[in-house]
Amino acid sequence: MKIYNTLTKQKEEFKPLEEGKVKMYVCGPTVYNLIHIGNARPMIVFDTFRRYLEYKGYEVNYVSNFTDVDDKIIAKAMEEGVSSDEISTRYIEECKKDMEGMNIKPATVHPLATKEIGGMIDLISTLIEKGNAYEKDGTVYFRTRSFAEYGKLSHKNIDDLEGGHRDIKVVGEDSKEDPLDFVLWKPKKEGEPSWDSPFSDGRPGWHTECSVMAKKYLGDSIDIHAGGEDLVFPHHENEIAQSECANGCEFAHYWMHNAFLNINNKKMSKSLGNFFTVRDIAEHYDLQVLRFFMLSAHYRTPLNFSEELMQSAKSSLERILTAAEKIRNAANNGADGAITAEEQEQLKKADEFVAKFEAAMDDDNNTSNAIAAIFELVKFTNTVIDADSTKEFAQSLYNILEQLTDVLGIILEKKEEAQGDEDYIEEMIAKRAQAKNSNRDELLEKGIVLEDTREGTKWSRK
Ligand code: AMP
Ligand code: ZN
């Protein structure tokens, strides 16, 4: 099996650190809102990858965190006048409901950042002792230049970064030795959740969490670390720097990153008004359709979300489910008696589609080609199953189909389906964009100008 490793920029043969076992860490969502369909992409693609590893007989220890302490959670808590804890607990629960709807297996462990603070303090203390970190006025910074391999994941040159960083020196971070240094621990501000530590009463930086949770639940060296491509830099680059300096060994051997999900060819963002939660979609579609849609593209190619593509995913999935129903009927009502010689031959033919499916999945989790192999199998079953088929033959074919769709996380028994309104998504995109513009005009009349930035919408007075 080959997987594309962001670290080496090539497809590599997968060899686990320990025979038959896989240690895998996937960065989970920051829980301050319902998850959006972009967040669903890594969940679905890496869950599928995990299922395939299990199909191949590996025992997978799959760890995926919830980031439950973060500026966005604190802001949401202040907005609602409740504690950060209440916000994160609420949205973890909601996220788990969405995951269940998308048939995403629960991780072996879903650690919470706030429950791992002790480990983070230990990691930071080790880094200080080793000279890789320093404290200034209660803030602890990682000394980026102390790690000679910094930039190896994102393939950036440290000196180019230095130039870029100079222009964007963050206010309040003037005490850094070097603009490249990043925060491991920050002192609390009024009203923020905080923990006592040797550095200050404060909280950890985001990158620190994942290094610590991966170490605690998987060990110093892991097989696979995964997440969306936006995490390559700085999040994963910083995780590598912290973990490798503290533990003195390679952190993760393979780094897998999914490309982004866009909407009608535009980046999905709240401020552009083209933003969908998984819950929005669940109102109109069985979430299995969303899962199937996500897997219809290779995980490293950008994927465009639109009503048309969802409808097409829906009817493709429908074809598989209808074929499954036909085979199930034959397995229940077909001819009694032993499988015929001709049927034996046909089962061998069916194995060819299994081999195609596996070849696709072995080629860097190519779910798109794997689905094509399933369609070939479905077409084949439609031609060979008839009124004379034996129950045993039909059941054998059904088992083959079910084994493959199970890797993709597709359930063959049809569920009661939420009715898809043909133009629902287009309408919603149009409505949201319209609402956004009229809000803008209203604010403009009051002398407030909105500006869309990477971090969200910012406002200023005219
Ligand atoms: P966040 O909650 O922003 O940390 O994101 C959780 C996960 O979702 C990360 O792995 C992100 O890379 C991923 N992600 C966020 N937005 C998108 C998107 N539009 N398409 C694909 N993945 C995304
Ligand atoms: Zn992470």
Short mmCIF file of C-alpha atoms and ligand atoms in Angstrom, two decimals:
data_model
loop_
_atom_site.label_atom_id
_atom_site.label_comp_id
_atom_site.label_asym_id
_atom_site.label_seq_id
_atom_site.Cartn_x
_atom_site.Cartn_y
_atom_site.Cartn_z
CA MET A 1 0.00 0.00 0.00
CA LYS A 2 1.29 3.43 -0.92
CA ILE A 3 0.47 6.73 0.71
CA TYR A 4 1.50 10.22 -0.27
CA ASN A 5 3.70 11.69 2.41
CA THR A 6 3.68 15.50 2.63
CA LEU A 7 7.09 15.26 4.30
CA THR A 8 8.82 13.69 1.28
CA LYS A 9 6.34 14.95 -1.35
CA GLN A 10 5.97 11.48 -2.80
CA LYS A 11 3.96 8.31 -2.60
CA GLU A 12 5.72 5.86 -0.31
CA GLU A 13 5.18 2.23 0.55
CA PHE A 14 3.44 2.06 3.91
CA LYS A 15 5.47 0.27 6.58
CA PRO A 16 4.18 0.54 10.14
CA LEU A 17 6.61 1.02 13.02
CA GLU A 18 5.25 -2.11 14.62
CA GLU A 19 4.16 -5.11 12.55
CA GLY A 20 0.37 -5.30 12.15
CA LYS A 21 -0.31 -2.13 14.11
CA VAL A 22 -0.96 1.47 13.09
CA LYS A 23 -0.73 4.52 15.32
CA MET A 24 -2.65 7.35 13.72
CA TYR A 25 -3.44 10.89 14.92
CA VAL A 26 -5.93 13.19 13.19
CA CYS A 27 -6.33 16.82 14.25
CA GLY A 28 -9.93 17.32 15.31
CA PRO A 29 -12.15 20.38 15.26
CA THR A 30 -12.18 23.40 17.52
CA VAL A 31 -15.56 23.14 19.19
CA TYR A 32 -17.24 26.54 19.22
CA ASN A 33 -20.00 25.91 16.73
CA LEU A 34 -21.67 23.13 14.76
CA ILE A 35 -19.10 21.57 12.44
CA HIS A 36 -19.21 22.68 8.81
CA ILE A 37 -18.98 20.49 5.75
CA GLY A 38 -15.31 21.46 5.32
CA ASN A 39 -14.54 19.96 8.73
CA ALA A 40 -16.41 16.85 7.62
CA ARG A 41 -13.95 16.19 4.80
CA PRO A 42 -10.94 15.12 6.92
CA MET A 43 -13.29 13.22 9.22
CA ILE A 44 -14.73 11.21 6.34
CA VAL A 45 -11.55 10.63 4.33
CA PHE A 46 -9.40 9.59 7.28
CA ASP A 47 -12.17 7.45 8.76
CA THR A 48 -12.31 5.68 5.40
CA PHE A 49 -8.55 5.27 5.39
CA ARG A 50 -8.72 3.81 8.90
CA ARG A 51 -11.46 1.40 7.80
CA TYR A 52 -9.29 0.28 4.92
CA LEU A 53 -6.33 -0.32 7.24
CA GLU A 54 -8.63 -2.43 9.41
CA TYR A 55 -9.93 -4.26 6.33
CA LYS A 56 -6.31 -5.14 5.57
CA GLY A 57 -5.95 -6.61 9.04
CA TYR A 58 -4.13 -3.83 10.86
CA GLU A 59 -5.00 -3.03 14.42
CA VAL A 60 -5.46 0.74 14.33
CA ASN A 61 -5.08 2.99 17.33
CA TYR A 62 -6.86 6.09 16.03
CA VAL A 63 -6.65 9.23 18.11
CA SER A 64 -8.50 12.43 17.26
CA ASN A 65 -8.73 15.37 19.63
CA PHE A 66 -11.25 18.06 20.33
CA THR A 67 -9.68 21.49 20.77
CA ASP A 68 -11.77 22.72 23.68
CA VAL A 69 -9.75 25.77 24.74
CA ASP A 70 -9.27 28.46 22.12
CA ASP A 71 -9.89 32.15 21.43
CA LYS A 72 -12.98 31.36 19.35
CA ILE A 73 -14.53 29.29 22.15
CA ILE A 74 -13.82 32.05 24.66
CA ALA A 75 -15.36 34.67 22.34
CA LYS A 76 -18.49 32.54 21.85
CA ALA A 77 -18.79 31.99 25.62
CA MET A 78 -18.57 35.73 26.25
CA GLU A 79 -21.14 36.41 23.55
CA GLU A 80 -23.60 34.01 25.18
CA GLY A 81 -22.64 34.89 28.74
CA VAL A 82 -21.81 31.28 29.64
CA SER A 83 -18.58 29.43 30.48
CA SER A 84 -16.16 28.17 27.82
CA ASP A 85 -16.75 24.73 29.23
CA GLU A 86 -20.45 24.93 28.49
CA ILE A 87 -19.73 25.92 24.88
CA SER A 88 -17.19 23.18 24.25
CA THR A 89 -19.26 20.46 25.97
CA ARG A 90 -22.30 21.45 23.90
CA TYR A 91 -20.47 21.40 20.58
CA ILE A 92 -18.57 18.20 21.28
CA GLU A 93 -21.93 16.51 21.79
CA GLU A 94 -23.31 18.04 18.60
CA CYS A 95 -20.18 17.06 16.69
CA LYS A 96 -20.54 13.46 17.86
CA LYS A 97 -24.13 13.42 16.58
CA ASP A 98 -22.97 14.62 13.16
CA MET A 99 -20.18 12.04 13.15
CA GLU A 100 -22.69 9.31 13.86
CA GLY A 101 -24.90 10.58 11.04
CA MET A 102 -21.94 10.40 8.66
CA ASN A 103 -21.12 6.91 9.97
CA ILE A 104 -17.71 7.97 11.25
CA LYS A 105 -16.37 5.47 13.73
CA PRO A 106 -15.58 6.92 17.12
CA ALA A 107 -11.82 7.24 17.57
CA THR A 108 -10.07 4.82 19.90
CA VAL A 109 -9.64 7.93 22.06
CA HIS A 110 -11.03 11.45 21.63
CA PRO A 111 -8.81 13.42 24.03
CA LEU A 112 -9.78 16.89 25.20
CA ALA A 113 -7.09 19.55 25.40
CA THR A 114 -8.34 20.83 28.76
CA LYS A 115 -7.85 17.38 30.31
CA GLU A 116 -4.20 17.18 29.21
CA ILE A 117 -2.79 20.40 30.66
CA GLY A 118 -0.37 18.52 32.98
CA GLY A 119 1.26 16.86 29.97
CA MET A 120 1.53 20.20 28.22
CA ILE A 121 3.27 21.78 31.20
CA ASP A 122 5.70 18.83 31.24
CA LEU A 123 6.44 19.20 27.53
CA ILE A 124 7.03 22.94 27.86
CA SER A 125 9.28 22.43 30.92
CA THR A 126 11.34 19.86 28.99
CA LEU A 127 11.72 22.26 26.08
CA ILE A 128 12.86 25.04 28.44
CA GLU A 129 15.37 22.70 30.10
CA LYS A 130 16.75 21.67 26.74
CA GLY A 131 17.12 25.28 25.60
CA ASN A 132 14.44 25.01 22.92
CA ALA A 133 12.04 27.35 24.71
CA TYR A 134 12.17 30.40 26.98
CA GLU A 135 9.82 32.33 29.20
CA LYS A 136 9.28 36.11 29.05
CA ASP A 137 6.74 37.80 31.32
CA GLY A 138 4.73 34.60 31.76
CA THR A 139 4.65 33.75 28.06
CA VAL A 140 6.69 30.79 26.87
CA TYR A 141 8.03 30.83 23.32
CA PHE A 142 9.53 28.07 21.24
CA ARG A 143 12.99 29.04 19.98
CA THR A 144 12.34 28.15 16.36
CA ARG A 145 15.94 28.46 15.18
CA SER A 146 17.00 25.89 17.77
CA PHE A 147 15.43 23.22 15.56
CA ALA A 148 17.64 22.86 12.51
CA GLU A 149 15.00 20.97 10.53
CA TYR A 150 12.29 23.62 10.93
CA GLY A 151 10.39 23.92 7.65
CA LYS A 152 10.90 20.31 6.57
CA LEU A 153 7.18 19.50 6.36
CA SER A 154 5.98 22.64 4.61
CA HIS A 155 9.19 22.77 2.55
CA LYS A 156 9.79 26.34 3.58
CA ASN A 157 13.14 27.93 4.04
CA ILE A 158 13.53 29.41 7.50
CA ASP A 159 15.23 32.55 6.17
CA ASP A 160 12.32 33.30 3.83
CA LEU A 161 9.97 32.97 6.77
CA GLU A 162 11.96 35.45 8.78
CA GLY A 163 11.43 38.10 6.10
CA GLY A 164 7.69 37.46 6.00
CA HIS A 165 7.26 37.46 9.73
CA ARG A 166 8.96 40.83 10.26
CA ASP A 167 6.10 42.63 8.59
CA ILE A 168 3.46 41.02 10.76
CA LYS A 169 4.90 41.40 14.20
CA VAL A 170 2.00 40.78 16.55
CA VAL A 171 1.21 43.45 19.10
CA GLY A 172 2.11 42.31 22.61
CA GLU A 173 4.62 39.79 21.37
CA ASP A 174 7.55 42.23 21.29
CA SER A 175 9.33 40.27 23.95
CA LYS A 176 10.13 37.47 21.52
CA GLU A 177 13.81 36.88 20.84
CA ASP A 178 13.04 36.23 17.20
CA PRO A 179 9.89 36.96 15.16
CA LEU A 180 9.86 33.29 14.12
CA ASP A 181 9.34 32.05 17.67
CA PHE A 182 5.87 30.80 18.50
CA VAL A 183 3.85 30.63 21.68
CA LEU A 184 3.74 27.49 23.81
CA TRP A 185 2.02 29.04 26.84
CA LYS A 186 0.30 32.36 27.33
CA PRO A 187 -0.77 34.14 30.52
CA LYS A 188 -4.48 34.52 31.02
CA LYS A 189 -6.47 37.61 30.26
CA GLU A 190 -9.39 38.66 32.44
CA GLY A 191 -12.32 36.23 32.19
CA GLU A 192 -10.39 33.53 30.33
CA PRO A 193 -10.06 29.93 31.49
CA SER A 194 -6.62 29.35 32.99
CA TRP A 195 -4.42 26.83 34.72
CA ASP A 196 -1.66 27.24 37.23
CA SER A 197 1.82 26.52 35.88
CA PRO A 198 5.48 27.28 36.69
CA PHE A 199 5.39 29.91 33.90
CA SER A 200 2.18 31.80 34.73
CA ASP A 201 -1.48 31.34 35.39
CA GLY A 202 -2.51 30.79 31.80
CA ARG A 203 -3.25 28.38 28.99
CA PRO A 204 -1.39 26.39 26.36
CA GLY A 205 -0.93 27.34 22.72
CA TRP A 206 -2.83 25.26 20.17
CA HIS A 207 0.19 23.46 18.66
CA THR A 208 1.26 22.19 22.07
CA GLU A 209 -1.98 20.24 22.54
CA CYS A 210 -1.58 17.88 19.62
CA SER A 211 2.08 17.07 20.38
CA VAL A 212 1.09 16.11 23.91
CA MET A 213 -2.04 14.12 23.08
CA ALA A 214 -0.26 12.17 20.33
CA LYS A 215 2.56 11.32 22.76
CA LYS A 216 0.27 10.30 25.59
CA TYR A 217 -2.06 8.03 23.60
CA LEU A 218 0.25 6.80 20.85
CA GLY A 219 3.87 7.28 21.94
CA ASP A 220 6.85 9.44 20.98
CA SER A 221 6.87 8.15 17.39
CA ILE A 222 3.70 7.51 15.46
CA ASP A 223 2.94 6.12 12.01
CA ILE A 224 0.54 8.63 10.54
CA HIS A 225 -0.43 12.18 11.39
CA ALA A 226 -3.24 13.70 9.37
CA GLY A 227 -5.41 16.78 8.93
CA GLY A 228 -6.51 19.38 6.42
CA GLU A 229 -3.86 21.01 4.22
CA ASP A 230 -4.25 24.35 5.99
CA LEU A 231 -2.65 22.70 9.02
CA VAL A 232 0.68 21.93 7.31
CA PHE A 233 1.98 25.34 8.26
CA PRO A 234 2.33 26.43 10.96
CA HIS A 235 0.39 23.88 13.04
CA HIS A 236 2.04 20.64 11.96
CA GLU A 237 5.42 22.23 11.36
CA ASN A 238 5.33 23.48 14.94
CA GLU A 239 4.14 20.15 16.30
CA ILE A 240 7.16 18.49 14.66
CA ALA A 241 9.54 21.07 16.12
CA GLN A 242 8.18 20.68 19.66
CA SER A 243 7.88 16.90 19.64
CA GLU A 244 11.20 16.15 17.97
CA CYS A 245 13.12 18.55 20.24
CA ALA A 246 11.46 17.21 23.38
CA ASN A 247 11.48 13.49 22.54
CA GLY A 248 14.65 13.28 20.46
CA CYS A 249 13.11 11.05 17.78
CA GLU A 250 11.02 11.28 14.65
CA PHE A 251 7.47 12.40 15.52
CA ALA A 252 5.37 11.00 12.67
CA HIS A 253 6.58 8.93 9.73
CA TYR A 254 3.79 9.73 7.26
CA TRP A 255 1.94 13.05 7.04
CA MET A 256 -1.35 12.98 5.16
CA HIS A 257 -3.31 16.12 4.25
CA ASN A 258 -6.67 16.50 2.59
CA ALA A 259 -7.32 19.32 0.13
CA PHE A 260 -10.08 21.82 0.78
CA LEU A 261 -13.76 21.68 0.10
CA ASN A 262 -15.05 24.74 -1.76
CA ILE A 263 -18.57 25.87 -2.50
CA ASN A 264 -19.48 26.71 -6.08
CA ASN A 265 -15.75 27.08 -6.70
CA LYS A 266 -15.28 29.62 -3.94
CA LYS A 267 -13.59 29.20 -0.61
CA MET A 268 -16.19 28.42 2.00
CA SER A 269 -16.35 31.04 4.70
CA LYS A 270 -18.85 32.56 7.06
CA SER A 271 -18.07 36.03 5.84
CA LEU A 272 -18.73 35.16 2.18
CA GLY A 273 -22.15 33.83 3.12
CA ASN A 274 -21.51 30.42 1.57
CA PHE A 275 -21.16 28.35 4.65
CA PHE A 276 -22.94 25.10 5.48
CA THR A 277 -22.96 23.08 8.62
CA VAL A 278 -23.34 19.32 8.43
CA ARG A 279 -26.64 19.91 10.22
CA ASP A 280 -27.88 22.13 7.37
CA ILE A 281 -27.25 19.31 4.93
CA ALA A 282 -28.85 16.72 7.22
CA GLU A 283 -32.14 18.58 6.95
CA HIS A 284 -32.33 17.78 3.26
CA TYR A 285 -30.20 14.71 2.69
CA ASP A 286 -29.32 11.47 4.32
CA LEU A 287 -25.76 12.24 5.53
CA GLN A 288 -24.69 9.09 3.77
CA VAL A 289 -25.05 11.10 0.53
CA LEU A 290 -22.63 13.70 1.92
CA ARG A 291 -20.19 10.94 2.81
CA PHE A 292 -20.49 9.39 -0.65
CA PHE A 293 -20.05 12.78 -2.28
CA MET A 294 -16.84 13.44 -0.31
CA LEU A 295 -15.40 10.09 -1.31
CA SER A 296 -16.20 10.59 -4.98
CA ALA A 297 -13.03 12.69 -5.28
CA HIS A 298 -9.50 11.82 -4.31
CA TYR A 299 -8.73 13.35 -0.93
CA ARG A 300 -5.78 15.39 -2.21
CA THR A 301 -7.76 17.20 -4.91
CA PRO A 302 -9.86 20.23 -4.09
CA LEU A 303 -13.53 19.30 -4.04
CA ASN A 304 -16.32 21.55 -5.13
CA PHE A 305 -19.66 21.34 -3.38
CA SER A 306 -22.81 22.21 -5.28
CA GLU A 307 -26.44 21.14 -5.49
CA GLU A 308 -25.80 19.48 -8.82
CA LEU A 309 -22.93 17.38 -7.48
CA MET A 310 -24.90 16.39 -4.39
CA GLN A 311 -27.82 15.29 -6.59
CA SER A 312 -25.47 13.28 -8.72
CA ALA A 313 -23.92 11.66 -5.60
CA LYS A 314 -27.43 10.89 -4.42
CA SER A 315 -28.43 9.09 -7.60
CA SER A 316 -25.12 7.20 -7.81
CA LEU A 317 -25.55 5.99 -4.27
CA GLU A 318 -29.12 5.09 -5.07
CA ARG A 319 -27.89 2.77 -7.84
CA ILE A 320 -25.71 0.89 -5.40
CA LEU A 321 -28.46 0.62 -2.80
CA THR A 322 -31.01 -0.58 -5.35
CA ALA A 323 -28.64 -3.27 -6.59
CA ALA A 324 -28.00 -4.31 -2.98
CA GLU A 325 -31.73 -4.64 -2.43
CA LYS A 326 -32.09 -6.85 -5.47
CA ILE A 327 -29.27 -9.12 -4.27
CA ARG A 328 -30.76 -9.24 -0.78
CA ASN A 329 -34.09 -10.34 -2.24
CA ALA A 330 -32.38 -13.08 -4.19
CA ALA A 331 -30.54 -14.19 -1.06
CA ASN A 332 -33.87 -14.48 0.77
CA ASN A 333 -36.08 -15.82 -1.99
CA GLY A 334 -33.71 -17.46 -4.48
CA ALA A 335 -33.33 -21.11 -5.39
CA ASP A 336 -32.45 -23.58 -2.65
CA GLY A 337 -29.61 -25.99 -3.06
CA ALA A 338 -25.90 -25.80 -3.66
CA ILE A 339 -24.24 -23.05 -5.62
CA THR A 340 -23.90 -24.07 -9.29
CA ALA A 341 -20.64 -24.47 -11.19
CA GLU A 342 -21.54 -21.47 -13.33
CA GLU A 343 -22.13 -19.37 -10.24
CA GLN A 344 -18.75 -20.44 -8.88
CA GLU A 345 -17.18 -19.02 -12.03
CA GLN A 346 -19.13 -15.80 -11.62
CA LEU A 347 -17.90 -15.42 -8.07
CA LYS A 348 -14.34 -15.60 -9.36
CA LYS A 349 -15.18 -12.80 -11.76
CA ALA A 350 -16.56 -10.77 -8.85
CA ASP A 351 -13.19 -11.14 -7.14
CA GLU A 352 -11.64 -9.18 -9.98
CA PHE A 353 -13.64 -6.15 -8.91
CA VAL A 354 -12.47 -6.65 -5.35
CA ALA A 355 -8.89 -6.68 -6.62
CA LYS A 356 -9.56 -3.43 -8.51
CA PHE A 357 -11.06 -1.87 -5.41
CA GLU A 358 -8.03 -2.84 -3.34
CA ALA A 359 -5.61 -1.61 -5.99
CA ALA A 360 -7.35 1.78 -5.90
CA MET A 361 -7.29 2.00 -2.12
CA ASP A 362 -3.67 0.81 -2.06
CA ASP A 363 -2.85 3.71 -4.34
CA ASP A 364 -2.93 6.49 -1.76
CA ASN A 365 -6.52 5.99 -0.64
CA ASN A 366 -7.98 6.57 -4.11
CA THR A 367 -11.64 6.35 -3.12
CA SER A 368 -12.72 7.77 -6.45
CA ASN A 369 -11.33 4.74 -8.33
CA ALA A 370 -12.51 2.45 -5.55
CA ILE A 371 -16.07 3.67 -6.14
CA ALA A 372 -15.62 3.02 -9.86
CA ALA A 373 -14.71 -0.60 -9.01
CA ILE A 374 -17.84 -0.88 -6.86
CA PHE A 375 -19.92 0.32 -9.81
CA GLU A 376 -18.40 -2.35 -12.01
CA LEU A 377 -19.31 -4.92 -9.39
CA VAL A 378 -22.86 -3.54 -9.17
CA LYS A 379 -23.25 -3.68 -12.94
CA PHE A 380 -22.00 -7.25 -12.90
CA THR A 381 -24.40 -8.33 -10.14
CA ASN A 382 -27.29 -6.76 -12.07
CA THR A 383 -26.50 -9.00 -15.02
CA VAL A 384 -25.85 -12.26 -13.16
CA ILE A 385 -28.56 -12.23 -10.50
CA ASP A 386 -31.88 -13.51 -11.81
CA ALA A 387 -34.86 -15.60 -10.72
CA ASP A 388 -32.82 -18.82 -10.99
CA SER A 389 -29.91 -17.66 -8.80
CA THR A 390 -29.29 -19.73 -5.70
CA LYS A 391 -29.63 -18.14 -2.30
CA GLU A 392 -26.03 -19.06 -1.53
CA PHE A 393 -24.71 -17.35 -4.64
CA ALA A 394 -26.71 -14.20 -3.97
CA GLN A 395 -25.57 -14.14 -0.36
CA SER A 396 -21.93 -14.53 -1.38
CA LEU A 397 -22.21 -11.61 -3.80
CA TYR A 398 -23.95 -9.56 -1.15
CA ASN A 399 -21.14 -10.24 1.32
CA ILE A 400 -18.57 -9.07 -1.21
CA LEU A 401 -20.47 -5.86 -1.93
CA GLU A 402 -21.05 -5.20 1.75
CA GLN A 403 -17.40 -5.71 2.63
CA LEU A 404 -16.35 -3.08 0.09
CA THR A 405 -19.04 -0.52 0.87
CA ASP A 406 -18.27 -0.97 4.55
CA VAL A 407 -14.72 0.27 3.90
CA LEU A 408 -16.27 3.43 2.47
CA GLY A 409 -18.61 3.61 5.45
CA ILE A 410 -21.69 3.20 3.27
CA ILE A 411 -24.57 1.25 4.78
CA LEU A 412 -26.47 -0.83 2.23
CA GLU A 413 -29.84 -0.96 3.96
CA LYS A 414 -31.83 2.03 2.75
CA LYS A 415 -32.84 4.45 5.45
CA GLU A 416 -35.89 6.70 5.56
CA GLU A 417 -34.59 9.64 3.65
CA ALA A 418 -34.95 13.33 4.26
CA GLN A 419 -36.31 14.65 0.97
CA GLY A 420 -33.76 16.63 -1.06
CA ASP A 421 -35.19 19.86 -2.35
CA GLU A 422 -33.66 20.22 -5.82
CA ASP A 423 -32.62 23.83 -5.59
CA TYR A 424 -32.16 24.02 -1.88
CA ILE A 425 -28.42 24.63 -1.77
CA GLU A 426 -28.37 27.17 -4.61
CA GLU A 427 -31.20 29.02 -2.93
CA MET A 428 -29.50 29.03 0.39
CA ILE A 429 -26.23 30.34 -1.07
CA ALA A 430 -28.12 33.12 -2.85
CA LYS A 431 -30.14 33.99 0.25
CA ARG A 432 -27.14 34.14 2.51
CA ALA A 433 -25.15 36.30 0.11
CA GLN A 434 -28.14 38.62 -0.16
CA ALA A 435 -28.57 38.83 3.60
CA LYS A 436 -24.90 39.56 3.95
CA ASN A 437 -25.07 42.45 1.49
CA SER A 438 -28.14 44.00 3.07
CA ASN A 439 -26.54 43.76 6.51
CA ARG A 440 -23.52 45.49 5.07
CA ASP A 441 -25.56 48.30 3.58
CA GLU A 442 -27.37 48.81 6.86
CA LEU A 443 -24.11 49.02 8.78
CA LEU A 444 -22.60 51.31 6.17
CA GLU A 445 -25.43 53.76 6.75
CA LYS A 446 -24.38 53.77 10.39
CA GLY A 447 -20.80 54.50 9.37
CA ILE A 448 -19.44 51.00 9.94
CA VAL A 449 -17.35 49.35 7.25
CA LEU A 450 -16.91 45.58 7.12
CA GLU A 451 -13.81 43.95 5.73
CA ASP A 452 -13.39 40.25 4.97
CA THR A 453 -10.06 38.94 6.16
CA ARG A 454 -8.58 35.48 6.52
CA GLU A 455 -9.53 35.49 10.17
CA GLY A 456 -13.13 36.49 9.51
CA THR A 457 -15.01 39.73 9.10
CA LYS A 458 -13.47 42.78 10.79
CA TRP A 459 -15.18 46.15 11.21
CA SER A 460 -14.04 49.72 11.48
CA ARG A 461 -15.66 53.17 11.54
CA LYS A 462 -15.68 55.27 8.39
P1 AMP B 1 -10.58 23.59 12.64
O1 AMP B 1 -11.75 23.37 13.53
O2 AMP B 1 -10.61 24.85 11.85
O3 AMP B 1 -9.26 23.37 13.37
O4 AMP B 1 -10.64 22.44 11.53
C1 AMP B 1 -10.76 21.06 11.78
C2 AMP B 1 -10.31 20.28 10.58
O5 AMP B 1 -11.09 20.63 9.41
C3 AMP B 1 -8.86 20.56 10.16
O6 AMP B 1 -8.25 19.33 9.77
C4 AMP B 1 -8.99 21.50 8.97
O7 AMP B 1 -7.89 21.42 8.12
C5 AMP B 1 -10.25 20.95 8.31
N1 AMP B 1 -10.93 21.92 7.43
C6 AMP B 1 -11.40 23.15 7.77
N2 AMP B 1 -12.01 23.75 6.72
C7 AMP B 1 -11.93 22.88 5.68
C8 AMP B 1 -12.40 22.88 4.31
N3 AMP B 1 -13.08 23.92 3.79
N4 AMP B 1 -12.12 21.81 3.53
C9 AMP B 1 -11.45 20.75 4.04
N5 AMP B 1 -11.00 20.66 5.30
C10 AMP B 1 -11.23 21.70 6.13
ZN ZN B 2 -3.43 19.33 15.70
#
